[in-house]
JSON list of C-alpha atoms in Angstrom, two decimals:
[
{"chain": "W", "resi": 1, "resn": "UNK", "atom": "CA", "xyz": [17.27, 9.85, -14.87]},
{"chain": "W", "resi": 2, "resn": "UNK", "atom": "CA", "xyz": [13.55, 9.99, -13.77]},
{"chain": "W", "resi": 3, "resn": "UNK", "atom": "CA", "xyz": [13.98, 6.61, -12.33]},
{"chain": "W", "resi": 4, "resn": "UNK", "atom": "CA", "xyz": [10.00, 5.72, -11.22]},
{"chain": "W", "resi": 5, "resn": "UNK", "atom": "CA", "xyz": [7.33, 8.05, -11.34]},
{"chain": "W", "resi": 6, "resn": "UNK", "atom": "CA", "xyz": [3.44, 7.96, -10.61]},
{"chain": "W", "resi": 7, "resn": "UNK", "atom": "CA", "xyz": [0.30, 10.18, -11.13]},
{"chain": "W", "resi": 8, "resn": "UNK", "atom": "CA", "xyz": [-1.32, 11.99, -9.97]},
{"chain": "W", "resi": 9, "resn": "UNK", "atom": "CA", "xyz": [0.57, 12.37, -6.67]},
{"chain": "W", "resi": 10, "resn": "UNK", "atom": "CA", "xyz": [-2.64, 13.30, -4.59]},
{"chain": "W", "resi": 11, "resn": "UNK", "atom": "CA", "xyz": [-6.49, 12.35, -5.80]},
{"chain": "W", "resi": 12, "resn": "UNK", "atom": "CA", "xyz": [-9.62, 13.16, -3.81]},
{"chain": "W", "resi": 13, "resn": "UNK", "atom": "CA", "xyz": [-12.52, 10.95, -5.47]},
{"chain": "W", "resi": 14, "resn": "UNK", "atom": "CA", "xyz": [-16.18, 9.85, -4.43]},
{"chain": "W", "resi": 15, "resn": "UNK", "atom": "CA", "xyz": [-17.51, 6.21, -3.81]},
{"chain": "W", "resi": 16, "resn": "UNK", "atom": "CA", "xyz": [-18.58, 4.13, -6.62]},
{"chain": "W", "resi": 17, "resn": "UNK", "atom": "CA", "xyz": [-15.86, 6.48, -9.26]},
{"chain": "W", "resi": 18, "resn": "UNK", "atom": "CA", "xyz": [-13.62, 4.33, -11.33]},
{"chain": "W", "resi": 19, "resn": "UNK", "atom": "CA", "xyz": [-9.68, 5.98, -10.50]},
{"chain": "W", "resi": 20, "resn": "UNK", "atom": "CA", "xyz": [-6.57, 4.82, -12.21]},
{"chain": "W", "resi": 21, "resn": "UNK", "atom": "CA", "xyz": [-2.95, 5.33, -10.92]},
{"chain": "W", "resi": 22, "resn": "UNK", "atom": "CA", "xyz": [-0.37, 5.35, -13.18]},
{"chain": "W", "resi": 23, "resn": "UNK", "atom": "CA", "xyz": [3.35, 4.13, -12.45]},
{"chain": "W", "resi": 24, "resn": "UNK", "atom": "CA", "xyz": [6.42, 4.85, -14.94]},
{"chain": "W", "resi": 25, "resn": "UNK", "atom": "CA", "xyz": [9.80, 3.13, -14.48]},
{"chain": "W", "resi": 26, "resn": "UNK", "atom": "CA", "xyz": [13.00, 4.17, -16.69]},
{"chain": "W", "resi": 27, "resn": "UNK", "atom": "CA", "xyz": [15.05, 1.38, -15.65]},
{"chain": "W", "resi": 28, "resn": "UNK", "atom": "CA", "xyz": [13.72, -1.27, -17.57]},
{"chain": "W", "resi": 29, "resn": "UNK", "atom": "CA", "xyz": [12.77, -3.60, -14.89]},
{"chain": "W", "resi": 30, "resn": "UNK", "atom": "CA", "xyz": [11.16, -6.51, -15.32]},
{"chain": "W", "resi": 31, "resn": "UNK", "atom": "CA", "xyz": [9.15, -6.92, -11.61]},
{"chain": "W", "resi": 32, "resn": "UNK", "atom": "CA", "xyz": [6.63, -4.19, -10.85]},
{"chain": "W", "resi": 33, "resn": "UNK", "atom": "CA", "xyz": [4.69, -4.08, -7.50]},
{"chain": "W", "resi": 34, "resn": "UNK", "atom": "CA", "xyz": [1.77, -1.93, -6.41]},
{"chain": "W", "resi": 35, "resn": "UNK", "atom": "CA", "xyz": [1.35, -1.45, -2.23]},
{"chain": "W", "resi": 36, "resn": "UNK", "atom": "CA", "xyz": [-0.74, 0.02, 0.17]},
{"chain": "W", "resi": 37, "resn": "UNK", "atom": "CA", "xyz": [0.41, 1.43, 3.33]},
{"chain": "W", "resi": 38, "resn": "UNK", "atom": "CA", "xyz": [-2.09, 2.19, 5.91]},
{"chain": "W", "resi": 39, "resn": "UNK", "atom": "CA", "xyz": [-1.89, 2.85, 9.71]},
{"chain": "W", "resi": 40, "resn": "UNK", "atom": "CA", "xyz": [-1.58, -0.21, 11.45]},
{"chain": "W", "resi": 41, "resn": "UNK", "atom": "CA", "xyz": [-0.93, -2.58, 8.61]},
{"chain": "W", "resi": 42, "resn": "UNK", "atom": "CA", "xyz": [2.68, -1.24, 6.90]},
{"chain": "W", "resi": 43, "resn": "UNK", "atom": "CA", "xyz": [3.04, -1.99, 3.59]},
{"chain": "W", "resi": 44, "resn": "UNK", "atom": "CA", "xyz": [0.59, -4.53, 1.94]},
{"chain": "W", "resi": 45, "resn": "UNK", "atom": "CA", "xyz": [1.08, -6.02, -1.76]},
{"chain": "W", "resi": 46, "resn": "UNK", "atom": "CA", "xyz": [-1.88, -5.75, -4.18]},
{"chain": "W", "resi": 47, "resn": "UNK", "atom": "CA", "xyz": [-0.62, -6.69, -7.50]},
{"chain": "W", "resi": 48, "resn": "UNK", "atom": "CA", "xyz": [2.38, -7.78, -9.24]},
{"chain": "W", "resi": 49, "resn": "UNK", "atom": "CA", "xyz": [4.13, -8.12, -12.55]},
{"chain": "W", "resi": 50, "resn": "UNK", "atom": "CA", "xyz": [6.77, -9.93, -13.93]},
{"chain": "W", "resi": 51, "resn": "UNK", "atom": "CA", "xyz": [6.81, -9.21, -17.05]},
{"chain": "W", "resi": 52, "resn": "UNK", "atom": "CA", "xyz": [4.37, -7.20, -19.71]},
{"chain": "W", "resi": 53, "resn": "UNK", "atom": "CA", "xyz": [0.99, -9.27, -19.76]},
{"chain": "W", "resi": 54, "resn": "UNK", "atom": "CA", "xyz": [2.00, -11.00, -16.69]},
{"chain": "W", "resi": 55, "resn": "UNK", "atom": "CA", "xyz": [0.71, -10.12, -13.30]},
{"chain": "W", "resi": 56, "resn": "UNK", "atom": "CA", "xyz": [-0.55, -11.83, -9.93]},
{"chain": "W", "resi": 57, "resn": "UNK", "atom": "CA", "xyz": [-2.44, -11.17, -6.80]},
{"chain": "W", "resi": 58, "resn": "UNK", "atom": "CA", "xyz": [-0.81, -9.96, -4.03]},
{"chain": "W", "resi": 59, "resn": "UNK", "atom": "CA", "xyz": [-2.44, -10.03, -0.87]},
{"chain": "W", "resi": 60, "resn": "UNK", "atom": "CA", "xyz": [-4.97, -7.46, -1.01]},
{"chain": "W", "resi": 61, "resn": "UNK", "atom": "CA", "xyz": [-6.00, -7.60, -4.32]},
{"chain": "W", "resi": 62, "resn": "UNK", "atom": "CA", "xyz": [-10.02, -7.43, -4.02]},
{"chain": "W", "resi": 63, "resn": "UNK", "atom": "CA", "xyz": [-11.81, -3.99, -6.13]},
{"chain": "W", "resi": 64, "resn": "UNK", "atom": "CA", "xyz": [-8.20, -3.72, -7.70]},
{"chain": "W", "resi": 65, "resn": "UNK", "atom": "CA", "xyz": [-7.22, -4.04, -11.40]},
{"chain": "W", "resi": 66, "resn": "UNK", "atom": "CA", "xyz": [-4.51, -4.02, -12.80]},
{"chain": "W", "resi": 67, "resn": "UNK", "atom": "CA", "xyz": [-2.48, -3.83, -16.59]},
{"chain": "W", "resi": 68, "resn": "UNK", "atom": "CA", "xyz": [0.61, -4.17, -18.08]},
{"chain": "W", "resi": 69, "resn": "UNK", "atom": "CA", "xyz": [0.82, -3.50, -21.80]},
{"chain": "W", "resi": 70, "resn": "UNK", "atom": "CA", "xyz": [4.51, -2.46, -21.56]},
{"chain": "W", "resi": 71, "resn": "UNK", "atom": "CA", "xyz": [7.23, -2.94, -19.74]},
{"chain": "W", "resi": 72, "resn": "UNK", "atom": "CA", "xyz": [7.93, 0.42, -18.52]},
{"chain": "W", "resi": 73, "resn": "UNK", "atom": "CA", "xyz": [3.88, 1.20, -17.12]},
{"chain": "W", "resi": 74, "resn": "UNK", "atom": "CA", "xyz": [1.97, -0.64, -14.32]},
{"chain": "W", "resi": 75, "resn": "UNK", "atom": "CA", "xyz": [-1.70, 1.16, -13.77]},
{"chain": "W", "resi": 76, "resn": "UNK", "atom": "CA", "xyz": [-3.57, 0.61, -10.79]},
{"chain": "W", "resi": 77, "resn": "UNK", "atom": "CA", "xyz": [-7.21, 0.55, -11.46]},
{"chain": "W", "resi": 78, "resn": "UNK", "atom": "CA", "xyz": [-10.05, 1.01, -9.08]},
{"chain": "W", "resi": 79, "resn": "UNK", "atom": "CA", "xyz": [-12.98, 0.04, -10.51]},
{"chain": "W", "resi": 80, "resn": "UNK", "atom": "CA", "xyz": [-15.33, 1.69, -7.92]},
{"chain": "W", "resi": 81, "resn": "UNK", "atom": "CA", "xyz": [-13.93, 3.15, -5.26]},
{"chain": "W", "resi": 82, "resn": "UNK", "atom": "CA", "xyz": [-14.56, 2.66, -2.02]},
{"chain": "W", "resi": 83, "resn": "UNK", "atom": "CA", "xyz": [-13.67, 4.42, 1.75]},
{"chain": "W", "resi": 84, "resn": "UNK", "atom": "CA", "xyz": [-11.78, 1.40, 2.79]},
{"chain": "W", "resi": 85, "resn": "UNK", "atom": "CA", "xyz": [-9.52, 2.07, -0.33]},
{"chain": "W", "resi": 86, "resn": "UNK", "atom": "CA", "xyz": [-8.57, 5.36, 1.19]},
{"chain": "W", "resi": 87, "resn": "UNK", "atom": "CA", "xyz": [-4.89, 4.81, 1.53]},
{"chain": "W", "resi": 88, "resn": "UNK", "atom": "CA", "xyz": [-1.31, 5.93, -0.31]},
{"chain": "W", "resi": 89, "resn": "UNK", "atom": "CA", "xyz": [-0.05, 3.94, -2.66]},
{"chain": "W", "resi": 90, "resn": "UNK", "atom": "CA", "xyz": [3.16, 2.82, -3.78]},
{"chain": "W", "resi": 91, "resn": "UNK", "atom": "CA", "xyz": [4.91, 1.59, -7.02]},
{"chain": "W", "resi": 92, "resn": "UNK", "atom": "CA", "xyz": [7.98, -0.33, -7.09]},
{"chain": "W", "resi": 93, "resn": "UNK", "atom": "CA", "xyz": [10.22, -1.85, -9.49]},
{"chain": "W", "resi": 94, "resn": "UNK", "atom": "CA", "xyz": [12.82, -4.78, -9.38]},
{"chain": "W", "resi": 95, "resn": "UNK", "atom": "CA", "xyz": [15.43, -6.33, -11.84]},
{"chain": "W", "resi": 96, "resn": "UNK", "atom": "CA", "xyz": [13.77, -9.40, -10.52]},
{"chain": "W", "resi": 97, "resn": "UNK", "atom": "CA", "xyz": [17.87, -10.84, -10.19]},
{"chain": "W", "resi": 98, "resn": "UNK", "atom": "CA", "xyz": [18.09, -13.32, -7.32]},
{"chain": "W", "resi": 99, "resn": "UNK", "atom": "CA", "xyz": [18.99, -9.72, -4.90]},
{"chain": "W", "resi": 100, "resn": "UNK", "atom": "CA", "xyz": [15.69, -8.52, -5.53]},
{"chain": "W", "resi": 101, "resn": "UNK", "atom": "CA", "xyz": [16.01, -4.92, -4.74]},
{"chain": "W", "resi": 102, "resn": "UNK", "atom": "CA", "xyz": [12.83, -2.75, -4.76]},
{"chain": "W", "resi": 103, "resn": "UNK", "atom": "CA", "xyz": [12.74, 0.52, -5.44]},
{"chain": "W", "resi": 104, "resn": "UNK", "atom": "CA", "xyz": [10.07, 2.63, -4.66]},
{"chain": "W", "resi": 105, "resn": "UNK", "atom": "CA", "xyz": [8.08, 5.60, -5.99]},
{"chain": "W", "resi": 106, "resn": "UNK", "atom": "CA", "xyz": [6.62, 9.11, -4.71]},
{"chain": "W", "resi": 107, "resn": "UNK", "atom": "CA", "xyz": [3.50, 7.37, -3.94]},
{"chain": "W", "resi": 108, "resn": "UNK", "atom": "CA", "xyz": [-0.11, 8.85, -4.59]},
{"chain": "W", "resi": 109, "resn": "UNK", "atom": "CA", "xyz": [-2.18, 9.93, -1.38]},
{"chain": "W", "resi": 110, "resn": "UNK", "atom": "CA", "xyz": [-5.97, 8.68, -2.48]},
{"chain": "W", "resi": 111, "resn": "UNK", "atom": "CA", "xyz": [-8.93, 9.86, -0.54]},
{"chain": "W", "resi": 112, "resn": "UNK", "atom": "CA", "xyz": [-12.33, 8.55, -1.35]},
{"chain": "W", "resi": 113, "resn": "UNK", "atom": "CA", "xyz": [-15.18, 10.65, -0.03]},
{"chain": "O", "resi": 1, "resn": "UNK", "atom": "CA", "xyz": [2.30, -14.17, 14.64]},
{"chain": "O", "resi": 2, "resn": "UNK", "atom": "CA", "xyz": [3.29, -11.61, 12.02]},
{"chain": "O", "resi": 3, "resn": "UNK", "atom": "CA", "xyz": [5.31, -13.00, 9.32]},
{"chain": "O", "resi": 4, "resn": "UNK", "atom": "CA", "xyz": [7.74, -10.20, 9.84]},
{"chain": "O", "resi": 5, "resn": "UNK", "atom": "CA", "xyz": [7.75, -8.22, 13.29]},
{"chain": "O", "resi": 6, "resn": "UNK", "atom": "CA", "xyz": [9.28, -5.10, 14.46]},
{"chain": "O", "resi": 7, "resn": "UNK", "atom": "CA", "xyz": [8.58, -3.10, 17.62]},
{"chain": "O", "resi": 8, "resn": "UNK", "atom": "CA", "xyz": [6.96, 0.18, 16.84]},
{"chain": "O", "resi": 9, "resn": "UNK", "atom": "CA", "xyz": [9.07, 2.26, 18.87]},
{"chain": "O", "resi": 10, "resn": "UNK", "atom": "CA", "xyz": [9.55, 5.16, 18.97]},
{"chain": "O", "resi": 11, "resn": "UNK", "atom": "CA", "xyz": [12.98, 4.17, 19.65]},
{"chain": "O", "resi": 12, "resn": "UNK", "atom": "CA", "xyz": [14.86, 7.82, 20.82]},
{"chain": "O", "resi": 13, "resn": "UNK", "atom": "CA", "xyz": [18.92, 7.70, 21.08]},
{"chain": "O", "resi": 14, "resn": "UNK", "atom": "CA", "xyz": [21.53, 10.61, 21.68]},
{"chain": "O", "resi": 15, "resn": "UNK", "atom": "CA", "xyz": [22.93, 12.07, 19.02]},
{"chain": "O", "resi": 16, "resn": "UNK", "atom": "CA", "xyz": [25.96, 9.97, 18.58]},
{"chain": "O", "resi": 17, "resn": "UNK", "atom": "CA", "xyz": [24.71, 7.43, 19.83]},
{"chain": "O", "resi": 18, "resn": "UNK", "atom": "CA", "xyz": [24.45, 3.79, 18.65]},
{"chain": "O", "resi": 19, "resn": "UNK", "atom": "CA", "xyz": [20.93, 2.72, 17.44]},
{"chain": "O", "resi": 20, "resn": "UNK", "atom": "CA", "xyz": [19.90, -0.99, 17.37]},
{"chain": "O", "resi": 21, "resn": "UNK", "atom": "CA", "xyz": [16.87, -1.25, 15.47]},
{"chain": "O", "resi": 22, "resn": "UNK", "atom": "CA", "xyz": [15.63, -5.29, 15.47]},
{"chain": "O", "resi": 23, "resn": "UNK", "atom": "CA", "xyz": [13.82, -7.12, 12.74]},
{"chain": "O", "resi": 24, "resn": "UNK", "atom": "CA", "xyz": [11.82, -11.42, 13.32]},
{"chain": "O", "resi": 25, "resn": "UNK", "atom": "CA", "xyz": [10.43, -13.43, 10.62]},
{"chain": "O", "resi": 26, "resn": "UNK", "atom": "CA", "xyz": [9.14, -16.51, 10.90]},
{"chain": "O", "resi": 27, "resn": "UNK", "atom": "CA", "xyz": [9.64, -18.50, 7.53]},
{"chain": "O", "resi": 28, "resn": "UNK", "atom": "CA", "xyz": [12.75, -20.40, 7.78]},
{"chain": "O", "resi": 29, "resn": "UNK", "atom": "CA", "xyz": [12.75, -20.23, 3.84]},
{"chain": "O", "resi": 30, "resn": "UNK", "atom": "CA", "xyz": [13.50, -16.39, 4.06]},
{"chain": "O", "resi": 31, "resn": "UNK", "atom": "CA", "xyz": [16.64, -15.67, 2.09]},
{"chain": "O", "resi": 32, "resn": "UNK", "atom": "CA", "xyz": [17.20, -11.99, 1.10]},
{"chain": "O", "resi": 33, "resn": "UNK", "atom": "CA", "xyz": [16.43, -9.09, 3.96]},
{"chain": "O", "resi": 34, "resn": "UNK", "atom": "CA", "xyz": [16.37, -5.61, 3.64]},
{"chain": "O", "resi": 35, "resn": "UNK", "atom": "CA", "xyz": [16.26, -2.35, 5.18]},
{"chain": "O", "resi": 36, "resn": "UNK", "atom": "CA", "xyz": [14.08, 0.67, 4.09]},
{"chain": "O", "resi": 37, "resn": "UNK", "atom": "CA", "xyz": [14.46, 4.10, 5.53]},
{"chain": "O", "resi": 38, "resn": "UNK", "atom": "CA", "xyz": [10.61, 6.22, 5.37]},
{"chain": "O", "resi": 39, "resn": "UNK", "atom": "CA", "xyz": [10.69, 9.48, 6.20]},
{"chain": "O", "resi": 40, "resn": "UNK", "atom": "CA", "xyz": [7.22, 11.12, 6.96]},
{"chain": "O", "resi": 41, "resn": "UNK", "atom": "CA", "xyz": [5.38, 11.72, 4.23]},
{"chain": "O", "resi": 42, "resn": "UNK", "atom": "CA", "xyz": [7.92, 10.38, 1.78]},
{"chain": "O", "resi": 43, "resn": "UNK", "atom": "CA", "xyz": [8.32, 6.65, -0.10]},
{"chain": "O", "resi": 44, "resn": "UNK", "atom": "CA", "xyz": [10.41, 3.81, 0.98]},
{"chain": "O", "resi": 45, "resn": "UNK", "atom": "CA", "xyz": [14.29, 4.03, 0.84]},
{"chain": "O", "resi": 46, "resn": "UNK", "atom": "CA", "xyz": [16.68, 1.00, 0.14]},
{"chain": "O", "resi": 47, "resn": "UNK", "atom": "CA", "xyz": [19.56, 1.17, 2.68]},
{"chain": "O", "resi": 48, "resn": "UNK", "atom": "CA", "xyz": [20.57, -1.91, 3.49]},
{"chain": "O", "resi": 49, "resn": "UNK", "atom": "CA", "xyz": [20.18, -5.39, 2.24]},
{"chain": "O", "resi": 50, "resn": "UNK", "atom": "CA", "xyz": [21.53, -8.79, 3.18]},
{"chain": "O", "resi": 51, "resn": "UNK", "atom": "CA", "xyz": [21.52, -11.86, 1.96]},
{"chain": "O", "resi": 52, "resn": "UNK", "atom": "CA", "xyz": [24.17, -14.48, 4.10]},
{"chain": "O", "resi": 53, "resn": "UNK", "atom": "CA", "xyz": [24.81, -14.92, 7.49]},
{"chain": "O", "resi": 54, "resn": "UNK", "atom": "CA", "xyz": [26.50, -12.13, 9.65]},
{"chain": "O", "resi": 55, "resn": "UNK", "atom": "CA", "xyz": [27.47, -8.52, 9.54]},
{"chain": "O", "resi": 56, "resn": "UNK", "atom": "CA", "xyz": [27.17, -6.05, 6.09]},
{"chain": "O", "resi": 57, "resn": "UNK", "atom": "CA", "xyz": [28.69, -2.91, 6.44]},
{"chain": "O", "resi": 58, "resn": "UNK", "atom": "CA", "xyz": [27.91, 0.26, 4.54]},
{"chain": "O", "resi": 59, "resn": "UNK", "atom": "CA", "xyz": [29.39, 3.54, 6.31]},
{"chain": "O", "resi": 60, "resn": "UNK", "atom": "CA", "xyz": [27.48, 4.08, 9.39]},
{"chain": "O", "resi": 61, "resn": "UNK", "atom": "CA", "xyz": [24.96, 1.38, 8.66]},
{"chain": "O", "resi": 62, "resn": "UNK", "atom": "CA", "xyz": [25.88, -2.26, 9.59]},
{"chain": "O", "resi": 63, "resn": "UNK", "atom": "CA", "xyz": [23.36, -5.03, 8.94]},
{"chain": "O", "resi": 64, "resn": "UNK", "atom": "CA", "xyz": [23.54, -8.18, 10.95]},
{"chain": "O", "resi": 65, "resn": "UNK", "atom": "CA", "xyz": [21.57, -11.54, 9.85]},
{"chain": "O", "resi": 66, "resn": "UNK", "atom": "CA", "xyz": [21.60, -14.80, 12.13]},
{"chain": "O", "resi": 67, "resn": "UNK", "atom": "CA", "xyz": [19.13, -16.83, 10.09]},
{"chain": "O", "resi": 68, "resn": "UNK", "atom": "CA", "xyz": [19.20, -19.84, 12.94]},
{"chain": "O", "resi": 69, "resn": "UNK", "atom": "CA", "xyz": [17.38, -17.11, 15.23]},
{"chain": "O", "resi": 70, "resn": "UNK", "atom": "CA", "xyz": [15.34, -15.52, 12.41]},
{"chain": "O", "resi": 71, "resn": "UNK", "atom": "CA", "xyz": [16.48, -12.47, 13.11]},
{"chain": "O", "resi": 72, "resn": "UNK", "atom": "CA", "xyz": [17.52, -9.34, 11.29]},
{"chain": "O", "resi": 73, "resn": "UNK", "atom": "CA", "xyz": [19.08, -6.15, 12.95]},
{"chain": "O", "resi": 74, "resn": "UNK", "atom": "CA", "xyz": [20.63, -2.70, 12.16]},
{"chain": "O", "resi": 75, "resn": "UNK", "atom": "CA", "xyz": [23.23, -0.34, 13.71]},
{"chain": "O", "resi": 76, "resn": "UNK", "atom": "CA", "xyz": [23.53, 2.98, 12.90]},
{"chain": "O", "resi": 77, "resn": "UNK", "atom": "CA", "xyz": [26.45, 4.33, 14.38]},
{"chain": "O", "resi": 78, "resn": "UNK", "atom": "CA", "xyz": [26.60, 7.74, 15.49]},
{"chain": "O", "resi": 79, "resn": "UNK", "atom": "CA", "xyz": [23.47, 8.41, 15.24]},
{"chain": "O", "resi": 80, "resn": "UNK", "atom": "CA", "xyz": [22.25, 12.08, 13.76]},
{"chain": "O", "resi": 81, "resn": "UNK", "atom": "CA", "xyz": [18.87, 13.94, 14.34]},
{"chain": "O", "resi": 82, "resn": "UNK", "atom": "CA", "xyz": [18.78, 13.44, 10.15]},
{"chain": "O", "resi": 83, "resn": "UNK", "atom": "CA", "xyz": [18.13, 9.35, 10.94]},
{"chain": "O", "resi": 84, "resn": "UNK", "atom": "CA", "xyz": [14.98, 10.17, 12.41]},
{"chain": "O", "resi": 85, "resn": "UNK", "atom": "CA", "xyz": [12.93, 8.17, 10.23]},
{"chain": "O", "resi": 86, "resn": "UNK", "atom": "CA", "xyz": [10.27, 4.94, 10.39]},
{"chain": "O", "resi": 87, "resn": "UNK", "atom": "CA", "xyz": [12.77, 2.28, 9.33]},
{"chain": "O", "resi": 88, "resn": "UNK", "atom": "CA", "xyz": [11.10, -0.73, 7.51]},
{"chain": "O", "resi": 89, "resn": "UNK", "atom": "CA", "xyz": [12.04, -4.71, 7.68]},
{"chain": "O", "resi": 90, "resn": "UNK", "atom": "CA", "xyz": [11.22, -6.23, 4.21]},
{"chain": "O", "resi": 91, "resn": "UNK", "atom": "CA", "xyz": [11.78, -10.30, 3.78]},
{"chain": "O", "resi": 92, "resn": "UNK", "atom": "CA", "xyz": [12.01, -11.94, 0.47]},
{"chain": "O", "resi": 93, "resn": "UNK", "atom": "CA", "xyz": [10.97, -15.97, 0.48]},
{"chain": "O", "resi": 94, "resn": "UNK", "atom": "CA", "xyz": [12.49, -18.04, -1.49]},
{"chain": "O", "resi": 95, "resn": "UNK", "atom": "CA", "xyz": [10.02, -18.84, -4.10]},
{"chain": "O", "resi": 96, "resn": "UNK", "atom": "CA", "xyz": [8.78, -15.70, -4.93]},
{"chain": "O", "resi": 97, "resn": "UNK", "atom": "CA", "xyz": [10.29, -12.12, -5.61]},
{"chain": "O", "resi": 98, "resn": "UNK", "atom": "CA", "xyz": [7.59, -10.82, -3.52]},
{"chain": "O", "resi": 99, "resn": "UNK", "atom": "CA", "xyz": [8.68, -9.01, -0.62]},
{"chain": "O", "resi": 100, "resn": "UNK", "atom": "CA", "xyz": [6.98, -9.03, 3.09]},
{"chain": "O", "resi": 101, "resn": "UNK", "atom": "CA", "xyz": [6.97, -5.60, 5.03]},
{"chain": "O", "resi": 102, "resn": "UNK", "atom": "CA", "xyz": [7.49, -5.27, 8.94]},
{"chain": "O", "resi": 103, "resn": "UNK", "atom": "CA", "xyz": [4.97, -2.30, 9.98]},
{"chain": "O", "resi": 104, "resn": "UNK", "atom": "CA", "xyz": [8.45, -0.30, 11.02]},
{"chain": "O", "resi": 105, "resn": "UNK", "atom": "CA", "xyz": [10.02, 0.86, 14.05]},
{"chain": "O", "resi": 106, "resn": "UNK", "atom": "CA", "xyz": [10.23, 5.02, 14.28]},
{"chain": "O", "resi": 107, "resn": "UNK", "atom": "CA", "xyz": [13.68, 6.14, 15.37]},
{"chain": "O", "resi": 108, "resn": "UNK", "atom": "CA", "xyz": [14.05, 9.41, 17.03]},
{"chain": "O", "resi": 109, "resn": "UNK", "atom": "CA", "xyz": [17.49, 10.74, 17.04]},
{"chain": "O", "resi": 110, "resn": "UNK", "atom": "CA", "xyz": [17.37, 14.14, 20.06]},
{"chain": "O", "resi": 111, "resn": "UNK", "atom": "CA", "xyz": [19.92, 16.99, 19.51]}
]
C-alpha cells in the first residue's frame, strides 16, 4: 500500500524555470492539500482540492498553480520560480469525513538558485 | 495573535518522564484538533486527534481539549529519547476542511 507519494523528492532549479511537483494518493481521497513549511512560519496551505476539477486558494497561493484531472494526482506548478519559493513541500490527503484526518507525504526539498 | 500558538521549546524531559506539550487557538468555531509528530527531515505524522471536550487516550499519548479555554494539550507518558521530535498543533474550523498549523514545539527526550 503506497499510500501518498510525490516527485521528485529533492529539485535544485534556477529563477524564472517553470517546476512541477507531483503528488499520488492510493487511498482514494477526496481532499488534497499542498503546504509549505519554512523556518519561522510552520506549515502554510497553498492550494486545495476537494474533488477532481475542484480546487481553492489556500493562504499562500501567489506564483502557484495548481490541477486536478483525477482523483488520485494533485500537481503543484510553479510557473517561474522564484528564491522566496525555496521551501519543502508537502502533499496531503483527507477522506474529507467530518474527522478530517490529514495524512501527509515524503515531501520534496525545492531549491531555486 | 497567531491563530494557533505553541511555544517553540525545546522542551527537554528525563527519560521517563511525563511531557506536557501545550497547544492555543483563538477561533471559538474550532472543532476538530490534532497532533502531528515531525521528525527532522521527515513529513508530518498523525498521532493524536480530538474532537469533544476532555481527555483521549491512545497508549502513552493522552490528548486533553478544554474548548472554554481554547486550549489543546498532550502527555506523553514515559517519555523515551525516540519522542524526540517537533510536535505540531493543527486546528480544523468549522466551515472548512482546511486545517491551521501551530509552528511546533521541539521535544527533547535526554538518556
Amino acid at each position: 500500500d503506497a499510500g501518498i507519494t510525490q516527485s521528485p523528492r529533492y529539485k535544485i532549479t534556477e529563477t524564472g524555470r517553470q517546476v512541477t511537483l507531483m503528488c499520488h494518493q492510493t487511498w482514494s481521497h477526496s481532499y488534497m492539500f499542498w503546504y509549505r513549511q519554512d523556518l519561522g512560519h510552520g506549515l502554510r496551505l497553498i492550494y486545495y482540492s476537494a474533488a477532481a476539477d475542484i480546487t481553492d486558494k489556500g493562504e499562500v497561493p501567489d506564483g502557484y498553480v495548481v490541477s486536478r484531472s483525477k482523483t488520485e494526482n494533485f500537481p503543484l506548478t510553479l510557473e517561474s520560480a522564484t528564491r522566496s519559493q525555496t521551501s519543502v513541500y508537502f502533499c496531503a490527503s483527507s477522506q474529507g469525513t467530518v474527522y478530517n484526518e490529514q495524512f501527509f507525504g515524503p515531501g520534496t526539498r525545492l531549491t531555486v538558485l | 495573535q497567531k491563530e494557533v500558538e505553541q511555544n517553540s521549546g525545546p522542551l527537554s524531559v528525563p527519560e521517563g518522564a511525563i511531557a506536557s506539550l501545550n497547544c492555543t487557538y483563538s477561533d471559538r468555531v474550532s472543532q476538530s484538533f490534532f497532533w502531528y509528530r515531525q521528525y527532522s527531515g521527515k513529513s508530518p505524522e498523525l498521532i493524536m486527534s480530538i474532537y469533544s471536550n476532555g481527555d483521549k487516550e491512545d497508549g502513552r499519548f493522552t490528548a486533553q481539549l478544554n474548548k472554554a479555554s481554547q486550549y489543546v494539550s498532550l502527555l506523553i507518558r514515559d517519555s523515551q529519547p525516540s519522542d524526540s521530535a517537533t510536535y505540531l498543533c493543527a486546528v480544523r474550523r468549522d466551515s472548512s476542511y482546511k486545517l491551521i498549523f501551530g509552528s511546533g514545539t521541539r521535544l527533547l527526550v535526554r538518556p
